[in-house]
Coordinates of C-alpha atoms and ligand atoms in Angstrom, one line a residue:
M689 CA -240.0 -41.2 -22.1
N690 CA -242.1 -37.9 -20.9
D691 CA -244.3 -39.3 -18.4
I692 CA -244.7 -37.0 -15.5
S693 CA -247.3 -39.3 -13.8
N694 CA -245.2 -42.4 -12.8
P695 CA -243.5 -44.2 -11.2
I696 CA -244.9 -43.4 -7.4
I697 CA -243.2 -44.7 -4.5
S698 CA -245.8 -44.9 -1.7
D699 CA -247.3 -47.4 1.1
F700 CA -250.5 -45.9 -0.5
K701 CA -251.6 -49.1 -2.5
I702 CA -252.5 -47.5 -6.4
N703 CA -255.3 -48.9 -8.3
E704 CA -253.6 -49.0 -11.7
D705 CA -256.7 -49.7 -13.4
L706 CA -257.9 -46.4 -12.3
V707 CA -256.6 -43.6 -14.9
W708 CA -255.4 -40.9 -12.5
Q709 CA -254.6 -37.5 -14.4
M710 CA -252.1 -36.2 -12.0
S711 CA -248.5 -35.3 -12.2
R712 CA -246.1 -37.4 -9.4
A713 CA -246.0 -34.5 -7.3
E714 CA -249.5 -33.7 -7.4
K715 CA -250.2 -37.5 -6.3
Y716 CA -248.2 -37.4 -3.8
S717 CA -249.5 -34.3 -2.2
L718 CA -253.0 -35.4 -2.7
I719 CA -252.2 -38.5 -0.8
E720 CA -250.9 -37.0 2.1
I721 CA -253.0 -34.2 2.7
L722 CA -255.9 -36.4 2.8
R723 CA -254.1 -38.9 5.0
S724 CA -253.7 -36.1 7.5
L725 CA -256.7 -34.7 7.1
K726 CA -258.9 -37.6 7.5
P727 CA -262.2 -35.5 6.0
E728 CA -265.7 -36.6 7.6
V729 CA -266.6 -35.4 4.2
S730 CA -265.1 -34.8 0.8
L731 CA -266.5 -33.5 -2.2
E732 CA -265.0 -34.4 -5.8
I733 CA -265.8 -32.0 -8.9
G734 CA -264.4 -34.2 -11.6
T735 CA -264.7 -37.8 -11.4
Y736 CA -263.4 -39.2 -14.7
M737 CA -261.9 -42.6 -14.3
G738 CA -261.6 -42.5 -10.5
G739 CA -257.7 -41.7 -10.1
S740 CA -258.1 -39.1 -7.6
L741 CA -261.0 -40.4 -6.2
Q742 CA -259.5 -43.4 -5.0
V743 CA -257.4 -41.5 -2.3
L744 CA -260.5 -39.5 -1.2
S745 CA -262.5 -42.8 -0.8
K746 CA -259.8 -44.1 1.0
F747 CA -259.2 -41.3 3.7
S748 CA -262.9 -39.9 3.8
S749 CA -265.6 -41.2 5.7
S750 CA -267.6 -40.6 2.9
V751 CA -267.5 -38.8 -0.5
Y752 CA -270.1 -37.1 -3.1
S753 CA -268.1 -36.9 -6.7
I754 CA -269.5 -34.8 -9.5
D755 CA -269.4 -35.3 -13.1
I756 CA -271.0 -34.0 -16.0
S757 CA -270.8 -37.6 -17.6
G758 CA -272.6 -40.8 -16.6
E759 CA -269.5 -42.7 -17.9
P760 CA -267.8 -42.5 -14.4
E761 CA -270.8 -44.2 -12.1
K762 CA -271.0 -46.7 -14.3
F763 CA -267.5 -47.5 -14.5
L764 CA -266.9 -47.0 -10.6
K765 CA -269.9 -47.6 -8.4
N766 CA -268.9 -51.3 -7.4
T767 CA -265.2 -50.2 -6.7
F768 CA -266.4 -47.5 -4.1
K769 CA -268.7 -47.9 -1.3
N770 CA -268.5 -44.8 0.5
V771 CA -269.2 -42.6 -2.6
K772 CA -272.1 -41.1 -4.2
F773 CA -272.2 -40.3 -7.5
L774 CA -273.7 -37.0 -9.0
K775 CA -274.0 -36.6 -12.8
G776 CA -274.8 -33.0 -14.1
K777 CA -272.9 -29.5 -14.2
S778 CA -271.0 -28.7 -11.2
K779 CA -272.5 -25.4 -11.5
E780 CA -276.0 -26.8 -10.6
L781 CA -275.0 -29.8 -8.0
I782 CA -272.7 -27.9 -5.6
N783 CA -275.2 -26.1 -4.0
P784 CA -277.8 -28.6 -3.4
T785 CA -274.7 -30.9 -2.4
I786 CA -273.5 -28.8 0.0
S787 CA -276.5 -27.6 1.4
K788 CA -277.6 -31.3 2.3
I789 CA -274.2 -31.9 3.7
I790 CA -274.3 -29.0 6.3
E791 CA -277.9 -29.8 7.0
S792 CA -277.3 -33.3 8.1
N793 CA -274.7 -31.5 10.5
N794 CA -272.1 -33.5 9.1
K795 CA -268.4 -31.6 8.3
L796 CA -267.5 -31.0 4.7
E797 CA -263.6 -30.9 5.1
F798 CA -262.0 -31.5 1.5
I799 CA -263.0 -30.4 -1.8
L800 CA -260.9 -31.0 -4.9
I801 CA -262.0 -28.9 -7.8
D802 CA -261.1 -30.9 -11.2
G803 CA -264.1 -30.3 -13.6
D804 CA -264.9 -27.5 -16.1
H805 CA -261.1 -25.7 -16.4
S806 CA -262.5 -22.9 -18.4
K807 CA -262.2 -19.4 -16.6
N808 CA -266.2 -19.0 -16.3
G809 CA -266.3 -22.7 -15.1
V810 CA -263.8 -22.4 -12.2
K811 CA -265.4 -19.3 -11.2
N812 CA -268.7 -20.5 -11.2
D813 CA -267.6 -23.5 -8.9
L814 CA -265.7 -21.7 -6.9
N815 CA -268.4 -18.9 -6.1
E816 CA -270.7 -21.7 -5.5
I817 CA -268.7 -23.0 -2.8
L818 CA -267.4 -19.9 -0.7
K819 CA -270.8 -18.5 -0.5
F820 CA -271.4 -21.1 2.6
K821 CA -270.4 -20.5 6.1
Y822 CA -268.7 -23.4 7.3
K823 CA -268.5 -24.4 11.2
N824 CA -265.4 -26.1 10.3
P825 CA -262.1 -25.5 8.9
L826 CA -262.3 -26.6 4.9
T827 CA -259.3 -27.5 2.5
I828 CA -259.9 -26.9 -1.4
I829 CA -257.6 -28.1 -3.8
L830 CA -257.9 -26.9 -7.7
H831 CA -256.5 -29.0 -9.7
D832 CA -254.9 -27.7 -13.0
S833 CA -254.2 -23.9 -11.4
F834 CA -251.1 -23.4 -13.8
N835 CA -253.2 -23.4 -16.6
P836 CA -254.0 -19.6 -17.9
S837 CA -257.7 -20.2 -18.0
C838 CA -258.1 -22.1 -14.8
R839 CA -255.9 -19.5 -13.1
R840 CA -257.8 -16.7 -14.3
G841 CA -260.7 -18.4 -12.9
I842 CA -259.3 -18.5 -9.3
K843 CA -258.2 -15.0 -9.4
S844 CA -261.2 -13.7 -10.8
I845 CA -263.0 -14.2 -7.3
D846 CA -263.5 -11.1 -5.3
Y847 CA -261.9 -12.6 -1.8
K848 CA -262.9 -9.4 0.1
N849 CA -266.4 -11.0 0.0
F850 CA -265.2 -14.0 1.7
P851 CA -263.4 -13.3 4.9
N852 CA -263.1 -16.7 6.0
V853 CA -261.0 -17.5 3.4
E854 CA -257.6 -17.9 5.3
Y855 CA -255.0 -18.5 2.7
I856 CA -254.7 -18.9 -0.8
D857 CA -251.2 -20.1 -3.2
L858 CA -252.3 -20.7 -6.8
D859 CA -248.8 -22.5 -6.9
Y860 CA -249.0 -24.9 -3.9
V861 CA -247.7 -27.5 -5.9
S862 CA -246.4 -26.3 -9.4
G863 CA -247.6 -27.0 -12.6
S864 CA -246.0 -28.2 -15.8
F865 CA -245.0 -27.2 -19.2
S866 CA -245.5 -29.5 -22.2
P867 CA -246.6 -32.3 -19.9
N868 CA -246.7 -35.8 -21.3
D869 CA -248.1 -35.1 -25.3
D870 CA -249.4 -31.5 -24.6
Y871 CA -246.9 -29.7 -26.4
R872 CA -246.2 -26.4 -25.3
E873 CA -249.4 -26.4 -22.7
M874 CA -249.5 -25.3 -19.7
W875 CA -251.2 -28.2 -17.3
G876 CA -251.4 -29.3 -13.8
G877 CA -250.6 -27.3 -10.4
F878 CA -252.4 -27.4 -7.4
C879 CA -253.8 -24.2 -5.9
I880 CA -254.7 -24.1 -2.4
I881 CA -258.0 -22.3 -0.7
K882 CA -257.9 -22.9 3.0
I883 CA -261.1 -21.8 5.1
N884 CA -261.1 -21.1 8.8
P885 CA -264.6 -19.9 10.3
E886 CA -262.5 -18.1 12.8
S887 CA -260.5 -15.8 10.2
T888 CA -261.8 -12.4 9.5
K889 CA -259.3 -10.6 7.5
V890 CA -259.2 -10.5 3.6
A891 CA -256.8 -13.1 2.2
K892 CA -253.9 -12.2 -0.4
V893 CA -253.8 -14.3 -3.2
N894 CA -250.4 -15.8 -3.3
S895 CA -248.6 -17.2 -6.5
S896 CA -245.1 -18.4 -5.2
Q897 CA -244.2 -19.6 -8.5
N898 CA -245.5 -16.4 -10.8
E899 CA -242.3 -15.8 -12.3
L900 CA -242.2 -19.8 -13.8
Y901 CA -246.0 -19.2 -14.6
K902 CA -245.2 -16.0 -16.6
S903 CA -242.0 -17.3 -18.6
S904 CA -243.8 -20.4 -19.6
Y905 CA -246.9 -18.2 -20.8
L906 CA -244.4 -16.6 -23.1
L907 CA -243.6 -19.7 -24.5
S908 CA -246.6 -21.4 -24.7
V909 CA -249.5 -22.2 -27.4
H910 CA -251.9 -20.3 -24.7
L911 CA -250.4 -17.2 -25.7
L912 CA -251.1 -17.7 -29.5
K913 CA -254.8 -19.2 -28.3
D914 CA -255.3 -15.9 -26.5
I915 CA -254.4 -13.7 -29.2
F916 CA -256.2 -15.8 -32.0
F917 CA -259.3 -16.0 -29.5
F918 CA -261.5 -14.4 -32.1
L919 CA -260.9 -17.3 -34.5
K920 CA -262.3 -20.3 -32.1
P921 CA -265.7 -20.0 -33.8
L922 CA -264.3 -20.9 -37.2
K923 CA -261.9 -23.4 -35.6
R924 CA -264.8 -25.1 -34.1
L925 CA -266.7 -25.2 -37.5
V926 CA -263.7 -26.8 -39.4
Y927 CA -263.4 -29.4 -36.8
N928 CA -267.1 -30.4 -36.8
L929 CA -266.8 -30.2 -41.0
L930 CA -263.9 -32.6 -40.8
G931 CA -265.3 -34.5 -38.0
I932 CA -262.5 -33.9 -35.7
R933 CA -263.1 -35.1 -32.2
K934 CA -262.8 -32.2 -29.5
K935 CA -260.2 -33.4 -26.6
Q936 CA -263.1 -33.4 -23.7
D937 CA -265.0 -35.8 -25.7
V938 CA -262.6 -38.7 -24.1
Y939 CA -264.6 -37.8 -20.9
F940 CA -268.2 -38.9 -22.5
N941 CA -267.4 -42.2 -23.7
F942 CA -264.7 -44.4 -22.3
N943 CA -264.9 -47.0 -24.8
K944 CA -263.5 -44.6 -28.0
Ligands
LIG2410 C1 -259.6 -33.7 -15.7 S1 -261.1 -34.6 -15.6 C2 -260.9 -35.3 -13.8 C3 -259.7 -36.1 -13.6 C4 -259.6 -36.8 -12.1 N1 -259.9 -36.1 -11.1 C5 -258.0 -37.3 -11.9 O1 -257.7 -36.8 -11.3 O2 -258.2 -38.5 -12.2 C6 -262.5 -33.6 -15.6 C7 -263.7 -34.5 -15.4 O3 -264.4 -33.4 -15.2 C8 -265.9 -33.5 -16.1 N2 -266.3 -32.3 -16.4 C9 -266.0 -31.3 -17.0 N3 -266.6 -30.4 -16.9 C10 -267.8 -30.6 -15.8 C11 -269.0 -29.4 -15.4 N4 -268.9 -28.5 -15.7 N5 -269.1 -30.3 -14.4 C12 -269.3 -31.7 -13.9 N6 -267.9 -32.2 -14.2 C13 -267.4 -31.9 -15.2 C14 -265.3 -34.2 -17.1 O4 -266.4 -35.1 -17.7 C15 -264.3 -35.2 -16.6 O5 -264.8 -36.3 -16.6

């Protein structure tokens, strides 16, 4: 009824066995961005069931895909021959992975960030990526830039430290309100960050749909969650006592 992800009309043949946690608009955009860029090397943070990875794998010569869970590699290693799966926290793996790519004189031309969506998680991932000096243009897409925590992480970066960042838009693709079964939650959206080694000016953080973002936030559960943030430890305690699973648990065991 309320499916924002399907159907897709495209000559890109989607493998329906691979759950792809993106909206139709995001899927079309990711396919077209990668079809145009044809990256030499791509990096993905947040593999899950390989939905987005199928696009990176198709249009890149090689891909590194990082996930905190070991499930994706078990599930996908026979599907993608040009992908190296890395298991661990992104904040620990981004630096050695990008160092290795640059030292081998390969061009990292595309990054999809879709892992830890907390403010600090996004901030750490971005800081780790932006501190490198790239010799070639690099396109970064951050998924879920419409989610308040994720958006705060992107906005918390001090972009004046990174003059090679040429362009940023938090709403390159607009996000969604109450998508699928997530009642009054704000998810989705693509933020784009373009890195150009020639650029020397400090980039402005554009948010081309900020009015939509602000109106949605006032009606969202995120406003209440932010007001009652101090009760979070109590909620965790009650959930543990009642044996209620956290939403993120789905990423650690695909069979449950
Ligand atoms: C939203 S899913 C990725 C969806 C996928 N990109 C797609 O479009 O279908 C997020 C993934 O990030 C992983 N993840 C969460 N926190 C992480 C972290 N700190 N480091 C690496 N991976 C993380 C989760 O295990 C999960 O598989």
